């Protein structure tokens, strides 16, 4: 019997945009949560908005878990503040930011 080398988990990513206090950029972006599963919402749906910021459902992403990284996953989960790495980049052909692959 063969054991798969990795597993994939679909998540939805929520990001926050805030007005930057910088002469070089207009906004800062940061991921705020990863949703278990995929919501019934289009990418870049505005979830909330206040004076200087907004949160968006940025879209679907896939977490790939590799069995050779089990110790690192265990350490991350046991840290008390587990984290995911989210990379966003603007594509010249699109007005929206997309996930890097």
mmCIF file of N, CA and C in Angstrom:
data_model
loop_
_atom_site.group_PDB
_atom_site.id
_atom_site.type_symbol
_atom_site.label_atom_id
_atom_site.label_comp_id
_atom_site.label_asym_id
_atom_site.label_seq_id
_atom_site.Cartn_x
_atom_site.Cartn_y
_atom_site.Cartn_z
ATOM 1 N N UNK A 1 0.835 -1.176 0.000
ATOM 2 C CA UNK A 1 0.000 0.000 0.000
ATOM 3 C C UNK A 1 0.884 1.245 0.000
ATOM 4 N N UNK A 2 0.581 2.179 -0.857
ATOM 5 C CA UNK A 2 1.355 3.406 -0.995
ATOM 6 C C UNK A 2 0.726 4.550 -0.189
ATOM 7 N N UNK A 3 1.558 5.265 0.552
ATOM 8 C CA UNK A 3 1.099 6.420 1.326
ATOM 9 C C UNK A 3 1.379 7.673 0.500
ATOM 10 N N UNK A 4 0.390 8.557 0.338
ATOM 11 C CA UNK A 4 0.612 9.778 -0.448
ATOM 12 C C UNK A 4 1.743 10.625 0.145
ATOM 13 N N UNK A 5 2.487 11.319 -0.711
ATOM 14 C CA UNK A 5 3.595 12.150 -0.245
ATOM 15 C C UNK A 5 3.125 13.461 0.353
ATOM 16 N N UNK A 6 1.913 13.885 -0.004
ATOM 17 C CA UNK A 6 1.395 15.115 0.577
ATOM 18 C C UNK A 6 -0.134 15.149 0.512
ATOM 19 N N UNK A 7 -0.701 16.086 1.293
ATOM 20 C CA UNK A 7 -2.153 16.298 1.325
ATOM 21 C C UNK A 7 -2.421 17.760 1.006
ATOM 22 N N UNK A 8 -3.603 18.026 0.463
ATOM 23 C CA UNK A 8 -3.986 19.395 0.119
ATOM 24 C C UNK A 8 -5.252 19.770 0.876
ATOM 25 N N UNK A 9 -5.276 21.008 1.379
ATOM 26 C CA UNK A 9 -6.434 21.527 2.108
ATOM 27 C C UNK A 9 -6.832 22.853 1.470
ATOM 28 N N UNK A 10 -8.085 22.967 1.048
ATOM 29 C CA UNK A 10 -8.589 24.221 0.479
ATOM 30 C C UNK A 10 -8.957 25.179 1.608
ATOM 31 N N UNK A 11 -8.520 26.423 1.480
ATOM 32 C CA UNK A 11 -8.849 27.463 2.456
ATOM 33 C C UNK A 11 -9.250 28.738 1.722
ATOM 34 N N UNK A 12 -9.995 29.571 2.409
ATOM 35 C CA UNK A 12 -10.301 30.907 1.917
ATOM 36 C C UNK A 12 -9.450 31.897 2.695
ATOM 37 N N UNK A 13 -8.899 32.884 2.022
ATOM 38 C CA UNK A 13 -7.992 33.831 2.675
ATOM 39 C C UNK A 13 -8.656 35.208 2.781
ATOM 40 N N UNK A 14 -8.600 35.779 3.982
ATOM 41 C CA UNK A 14 -9.122 37.112 4.235
ATOM 42 C C UNK A 14 -7.932 38.036 4.480
ATOM 43 N N UNK A 15 -7.916 39.185 3.789
ATOM 44 C CA UNK A 15 -6.823 40.141 3.925
ATOM 45 C C UNK A 15 -7.364 41.505 4.345
ATOM 46 N N UNK A 16 -6.490 42.285 4.937
ATOM 47 C CA UNK A 16 -6.829 43.630 5.371
ATOM 48 C C UNK A 16 -5.995 44.634 4.578
ATOM 49 N N UNK A 17 -6.634 45.697 4.122
ATOM 50 C CA UNK A 17 -5.940 46.804 3.459
ATOM 51 C C UNK A 17 -6.089 48.039 4.335
ATOM 52 N N UNK A 18 -4.982 48.684 4.645
ATOM 53 C CA UNK A 18 -4.977 49.906 5.451
ATOM 54 C C UNK A 18 -4.238 51.007 4.714
ATOM 55 N N UNK A 19 -4.669 52.236 4.906
ATOM 56 C CA UNK A 19 -3.963 53.375 4.328
ATOM 57 C C UNK A 19 -2.577 53.431 4.950
ATOM 58 N N UNK A 20 -1.560 53.525 4.107
ATOM 59 C CA UNK A 20 -0.169 53.525 4.586
ATOM 60 C C UNK A 20 0.237 54.910 5.073
ATOM 61 N N UNK A 21 1.091 54.921 6.043
ATOM 62 C CA UNK A 21 1.697 56.156 6.536
ATOM 63 C C UNK A 21 3.077 56.270 5.901
ATOM 64 N N UNK A 22 3.103 56.342 4.573
ATOM 65 C CA UNK A 22 4.359 56.303 3.833
ATOM 66 C C UNK A 22 4.258 57.155 2.572
ATOM 67 N N UNK A 23 5.337 57.816 2.196
ATOM 68 C CA UNK A 23 5.310 58.573 0.937
ATOM 69 C C UNK A 23 5.489 57.675 -0.295
ATOM 70 N N UNK A 24 5.814 56.401 -0.095
ATOM 71 C CA UNK A 24 6.127 55.522 -1.226
ATOM 72 C C UNK A 24 4.996 54.584 -1.633
ATOM 73 N N UNK A 25 4.100 54.275 -0.714
ATOM 74 C CA UNK A 25 2.991 53.380 -1.048
ATOM 75 C C UNK A 25 1.682 53.973 -0.523
ATOM 76 N N UNK A 26 0.592 53.613 -1.153
ATOM 77 C CA UNK A 26 -0.715 54.101 -0.729
ATOM 78 C C UNK A 26 -1.355 53.228 0.349
ATOM 79 N N UNK A 27 -1.144 51.889 0.255
ATOM 80 C CA UNK A 27 -1.790 50.960 1.169
ATOM 81 C C UNK A 27 -0.823 49.884 1.642
ATOM 82 N N UNK A 28 -1.109 49.341 2.818
ATOM 83 C CA UNK A 28 -0.443 48.130 3.292
ATOM 84 C C UNK A 28 -1.477 47.012 3.280
ATOM 85 N N UNK A 29 -1.008 45.809 3.043
ATOM 86 C CA UNK A 29 -1.876 44.629 3.000
ATOM 87 C C UNK A 29 -1.333 43.602 3.978
ATOM 88 N N UNK A 30 -2.246 42.881 4.655
ATOM 89 C CA UNK A 30 -1.809 41.788 5.521
ATOM 90 C C UNK A 30 -2.918 40.755 5.599
ATOM 91 N N UNK A 31 -2.534 39.490 5.621
ATOM 92 C CA UNK A 31 -3.541 38.443 5.810
ATOM 93 C C UNK A 31 -4.034 38.487 7.253
ATOM 94 N N UNK A 32 -5.327 38.293 7.453
ATOM 95 C CA UNK A 32 -5.858 38.303 8.813
ATOM 96 C C UNK A 32 -6.407 36.948 9.246
ATOM 97 N N UNK A 33 -6.826 36.112 8.292
ATOM 98 C CA UNK A 33 -7.297 34.781 8.660
ATOM 99 C C UNK A 33 -7.357 33.871 7.440
ATOM 100 N N UNK A 34 -7.304 32.594 7.719
ATOM 101 C CA UNK A 34 -7.557 31.567 6.700
ATOM 102 C C UNK A 34 -8.796 30.813 7.155
ATOM 103 N N UNK A 35 -9.769 30.731 6.277
ATOM 104 C CA UNK A 35 -11.034 30.069 6.589
ATOM 105 C C UNK A 35 -10.944 28.593 6.242
ATOM 106 N N UNK A 36 -11.447 27.754 7.106
ATOM 107 C CA UNK A 36 -11.512 26.318 6.794
ATOM 108 C C UNK A 36 -12.561 26.136 5.702
ATOM 109 N N UNK A 37 -12.143 25.632 4.566
ATOM 110 C CA UNK A 37 -13.069 25.478 3.443
ATOM 111 C C UNK A 37 -13.209 26.768 2.661
ATOM 112 N N UNK A 38 -14.078 26.729 1.670
ATOM 113 C CA UNK A 38 -14.258 27.879 0.782
ATOM 114 C C UNK A 38 -15.650 28.469 0.948
ATOM 115 N N UNK A 39 -15.736 29.762 1.228
ATOM 116 C CA UNK A 39 -17.047 30.390 1.375
ATOM 117 C C UNK A 39 -17.715 30.578 0.014
ATOM 118 N N UNK A 40 -18.991 30.836 0.048
ATOM 119 C CA UNK A 40 -19.743 31.095 -1.172
ATOM 120 C C UNK A 40 -19.670 32.589 -1.459
ATOM 121 N N UNK A 41 -18.483 33.066 -1.806
ATOM 122 C CA UNK A 41 -18.254 34.488 -2.093
ATOM 123 C C UNK A 41 -17.247 34.596 -3.223
ATOM 124 N N UNK A 42 -17.396 35.609 -4.024
ATOM 125 C CA UNK A 42 -16.455 35.854 -5.117
ATOM 126 C C UNK A 42 -15.154 36.422 -4.553
ATOM 127 N N UNK A 43 -14.017 36.113 -5.194
ATOM 128 C CA UNK A 43 -12.757 36.729 -4.766
ATOM 129 C C UNK A 43 -12.868 38.251 -4.785
ATOM 130 N N UNK A 44 -12.252 38.869 -3.809
ATOM 131 C CA UNK A 44 -12.198 40.310 -3.611
ATOM 132 C C UNK A 44 -13.533 40.922 -3.213
ATOM 133 N N UNK A 45 -14.353 40.103 -2.547
ATOM 134 C CA UNK A 45 -15.583 40.608 -1.945
ATOM 135 C C UNK A 45 -15.204 41.411 -0.701
ATOM 136 N N UNK A 46 -15.734 42.622 -0.583
ATOM 137 C CA UNK A 46 -15.498 43.449 0.596
ATOM 138 C C UNK A 46 -16.301 42.885 1.757
ATOM 139 N N UNK A 47 -15.624 42.627 2.872
ATOM 140 C CA UNK A 47 -16.293 42.089 4.058
ATOM 141 C C UNK A 47 -16.618 43.173 5.075
ATOM 142 N N UNK A 48 -15.725 44.142 5.207
ATOM 143 C CA UNK A 48 -15.966 45.264 6.119
ATOM 144 C C UNK A 48 -15.130 46.451 5.668
ATOM 145 N N UNK A 49 -15.555 47.627 6.127
ATOM 146 C CA UNK A 49 -14.850 48.842 5.748
ATOM 147 C C UNK A 49 -14.979 49.841 6.887
ATOM 148 N N UNK A 50 -13.863 50.518 7.192
ATOM 149 C CA UNK A 50 -13.912 51.607 8.163
ATOM 150 C C UNK A 50 -13.156 52.785 7.577
ATOM 151 N N UNK A 51 -12.859 53.792 8.363
ATOM 152 C CA UNK A 51 -12.241 55.007 7.861
ATOM 153 C C UNK A 51 -10.993 54.824 7.019
ATOM 154 N N UNK A 52 -10.011 54.098 7.527
ATOM 155 C CA UNK A 52 -8.733 53.944 6.831
ATOM 156 C C UNK A 52 -8.452 52.545 6.321
ATOM 157 N N UNK A 53 -9.415 51.646 6.434
ATOM 158 C CA UNK A 53 -9.123 50.273 6.033
ATOM 159 C C UNK A 53 -10.341 49.493 5.594
ATOM 160 N N UNK A 54 -10.056 48.315 5.092
ATOM 161 C CA UNK A 54 -11.109 47.403 4.653
ATOM 162 C C UNK A 54 -10.578 45.982 4.717
ATOM 163 N N UNK A 55 -11.494 45.028 4.888
ATOM 164 C CA UNK A 55 -11.122 43.622 4.798
ATOM 165 C C UNK A 55 -11.838 43.014 3.605
ATOM 166 N N UNK A 56 -11.152 42.080 2.965
ATOM 167 C CA UNK A 56 -11.653 41.440 1.756
ATOM 168 C C UNK A 56 -11.489 39.934 1.861
ATOM 169 N N UNK A 57 -12.447 39.210 1.289
ATOM 170 C CA UNK A 57 -12.224 37.800 1.033
ATOM 171 C C UNK A 57 -11.390 37.779 -0.241
ATOM 172 N N UNK A 58 -10.123 37.460 -0.127
ATOM 173 C CA UNK A 58 -9.213 37.542 -1.272
ATOM 174 C C UNK A 58 -9.392 36.393 -2.248
ATOM 175 N N UNK A 59 -9.845 35.251 -1.768
ATOM 176 C CA UNK A 59 -10.061 34.123 -2.657
ATOM 177 C C UNK A 59 -9.564 32.819 -2.064
ATOM 178 N N UNK A 60 -9.604 31.815 -2.906
ATOM 179 C CA UNK A 60 -9.219 30.469 -2.490
ATOM 180 C C UNK A 60 -7.708 30.267 -2.597
ATOM 181 N N UNK A 61 -7.204 29.465 -1.706
ATOM 182 C CA UNK A 61 -5.803 29.047 -1.747
ATOM 183 C C UNK A 61 -5.763 27.583 -1.315
ATOM 184 N N UNK A 62 -4.641 26.964 -1.540
ATOM 185 C CA UNK A 62 -4.487 25.561 -1.194
ATOM 186 C C UNK A 62 -3.255 25.403 -0.318
ATOM 187 N N UNK A 63 -3.443 24.784 0.838
ATOM 188 C CA UNK A 63 -2.308 24.464 1.702
ATOM 189 C C UNK A 63 -1.866 23.056 1.339
ATOM 190 N N UNK A 64 -0.594 22.905 1.037
ATOM 191 C CA UNK A 64 -0.042 21.579 0.740
ATOM 192 C C UNK A 64 0.802 21.145 1.924
ATOM 193 N N UNK A 65 0.445 20.015 2.483
ATOM 194 C CA UNK A 65 1.160 19.458 3.635
ATOM 195 C C UNK A 65 1.955 18.242 3.184
ATOM 196 N N UNK A 66 3.253 18.264 3.459
ATOM 197 C CA UNK A 66 4.152 17.170 3.066
ATOM 198 C C UNK A 66 4.543 16.363 4.287
ATOM 199 N N UNK A 67 4.488 15.065 4.168
ATOM 200 C CA UNK A 67 4.757 14.203 5.323
ATOM 201 C C UNK A 67 6.177 14.382 5.850
ATOM 202 N N UNK A 68 7.117 14.789 5.024
ATOM 203 C CA UNK A 68 8.493 15.011 5.472
ATOM 204 C C UNK A 68 8.616 16.253 6.365
ATOM 205 N N UNK A 69 7.564 17.072 6.434
ATOM 206 C CA UNK A 69 7.590 18.307 7.234
ATOM 207 C C UNK A 69 6.788 18.180 8.529
ATOM 208 N N UNK A 70 6.419 16.965 8.903
ATOM 209 C CA UNK A 70 5.548 16.741 10.061
ATOM 210 C C UNK A 70 6.070 17.418 11.327
ATOM 211 N N UNK A 71 7.361 17.307 11.604
ATOM 212 C CA UNK A 71 7.925 17.918 12.816
ATOM 213 C C UNK A 71 7.717 19.431 12.796
ATOM 214 N N UNK A 72 7.928 20.066 11.661
ATOM 215 C CA UNK A 72 7.736 21.517 11.565
ATOM 216 C C UNK A 72 6.275 21.903 11.784
ATOM 217 N N UNK A 73 5.347 21.125 11.233
ATOM 218 C CA UNK A 73 3.923 21.398 11.444
ATOM 219 C C UNK A 73 3.564 21.261 12.921
ATOM 220 N N UNK A 74 4.068 20.206 13.555
ATOM 221 C CA UNK A 74 3.805 19.990 14.982
ATOM 222 C C UNK A 74 4.347 21.155 15.811
ATOM 223 N N UNK A 75 5.564 21.602 15.505
ATOM 224 C CA UNK A 75 6.160 22.729 16.228
ATOM 225 C C UNK A 75 5.340 24.004 16.023
ATOM 226 N N UNK A 76 4.884 24.242 14.798
ATOM 227 C CA UNK A 76 4.079 25.423 14.492
ATOM 228 C C UNK A 76 2.770 25.388 15.290
ATOM 229 N N UNK A 77 2.088 24.245 15.270
ATOM 230 C CA UNK A 77 0.820 24.120 15.990
ATOM 231 C C UNK A 77 1.005 24.208 17.497
ATOM 232 N N UNK A 78 2.126 23.721 17.998
ATOM 233 C CA UNK A 78 2.399 23.746 19.431
ATOM 234 C C UNK A 78 2.945 25.075 19.933
ATOM 235 N N UNK A 79 3.208 26.007 19.033
ATOM 236 C CA UNK A 79 3.819 27.284 19.412
ATOM 237 C C UNK A 79 2.871 28.199 20.182
ATOM 238 N N UNK A 80 1.570 27.921 20.143
ATOM 239 C CA UNK A 80 0.607 28.810 20.788
ATOM 240 C C UNK A 80 0.066 29.871 19.847
ATOM 241 N N UNK A 81 0.766 30.127 18.745
ATOM 242 C CA UNK A 81 0.331 31.107 17.737
ATOM 243 C C UNK A 81 0.714 30.584 16.354
ATOM 244 N N UNK A 82 0.073 29.487 15.906
ATOM 245 C CA UNK A 82 0.451 28.921 14.607
ATOM 246 C C UNK A 82 0.217 29.918 13.474
ATOM 247 N N UNK A 83 1.061 29.837 12.455
ATOM 248 C CA UNK A 83 1.003 30.788 11.348
ATOM 249 C C UNK A 83 1.052 30.098 10.000
ATOM 250 N N UNK A 84 0.519 30.799 9.008
ATOM 251 C CA UNK A 84 0.614 30.404 7.600
ATOM 252 C C UNK A 84 1.351 31.500 6.859
ATOM 253 N N UNK A 85 2.013 31.139 5.779
ATOM 254 C CA UNK A 85 2.676 32.109 4.919
ATOM 255 C C UNK A 85 1.733 32.399 3.754
ATOM 256 N N UNK A 86 1.384 33.671 3.546
ATOM 257 C CA UNK A 86 0.529 34.074 2.437
ATOM 258 C C UNK A 86 1.315 35.073 1.601
ATOM 259 N N UNK A 87 1.462 34.787 0.315
ATOM 260 C CA UNK A 87 2.166 35.701 -0.591
ATOM 261 C C UNK A 87 1.174 36.239 -1.618
ATOM 262 N N UNK A 88 1.066 37.556 -1.675
ATOM 263 C CA UNK A 88 0.211 38.218 -2.660
ATOM 264 C C UNK A 88 1.092 39.019 -3.597
ATOM 265 N N UNK A 89 0.675 39.103 -4.841
ATOM 266 C CA UNK A 89 1.399 39.962 -5.782
ATOM 267 C C UNK A 89 0.416 40.507 -6.804
ATOM 268 N N UNK A 90 0.664 41.715 -7.241
ATOM 269 C CA UNK A 90 -0.184 42.337 -8.244
ATOM 270 C C UNK A 90 0.308 41.912 -9.621
ATOM 271 N N UNK A 91 -0.617 41.481 -10.439
ATOM 272 C CA UNK A 91 -0.303 41.121 -11.817
ATOM 273 C C UNK A 91 -0.562 42.321 -12.717
ATOM 274 N N UNK A 92 0.338 42.574 -13.626
ATOM 275 C CA UNK A 92 0.201 43.720 -14.524
ATOM 276 C C UNK A 92 -1.084 43.640 -15.339
ATOM 277 N N UNK A 93 -1.547 42.429 -15.626
ATOM 278 C CA UNK A 93 -2.729 42.251 -16.465
ATOM 279 C C UNK A 93 -4.035 42.323 -15.680
ATOM 280 N N UNK A 94 -3.967 42.595 -14.378
ATOM 281 C CA UNK A 94 -5.171 42.572 -13.565
ATOM 282 C C UNK A 94 -5.195 43.739 -12.597
ATOM 283 N N UNK A 95 -6.382 44.234 -12.318
ATOM 284 C CA UNK A 95 -6.493 45.299 -11.318
ATOM 285 C C UNK A 95 -6.501 44.730 -9.905
ATOM 286 N N UNK A 96 -6.621 43.398 -9.784
ATOM 287 C CA UNK A 96 -6.653 42.751 -8.479
ATOM 288 C C UNK A 96 -5.324 42.075 -8.179
ATOM 289 N N UNK A 97 -5.051 41.952 -6.899
ATOM 290 C CA UNK A 97 -3.898 41.192 -6.427
ATOM 291 C C UNK A 97 -4.283 39.719 -6.417
ATOM 292 N N UNK A 98 -3.347 38.856 -6.762
ATOM 293 C CA UNK A 98 -3.609 37.411 -6.758
ATOM 294 C C UNK A 98 -2.586 36.711 -5.901
ATOM 295 N N UNK A 99 -2.883 35.470 -5.573
ATOM 296 C CA UNK A 99 -1.945 34.679 -4.792
ATOM 297 C C UNK A 99 -0.798 34.213 -5.670
ATOM 298 N N UNK A 100 0.410 34.296 -5.141
ATOM 299 C CA UNK A 100 1.572 33.755 -5.848
ATOM 300 C C UNK A 100 1.517 32.236 -5.785
ATOM 301 N N UNK A 101 2.032 31.619 -6.783
ATOM 302 C CA UNK A 101 2.092 30.158 -6.799
ATOM 303 C C UNK A 101 3.535 29.725 -6.778
#
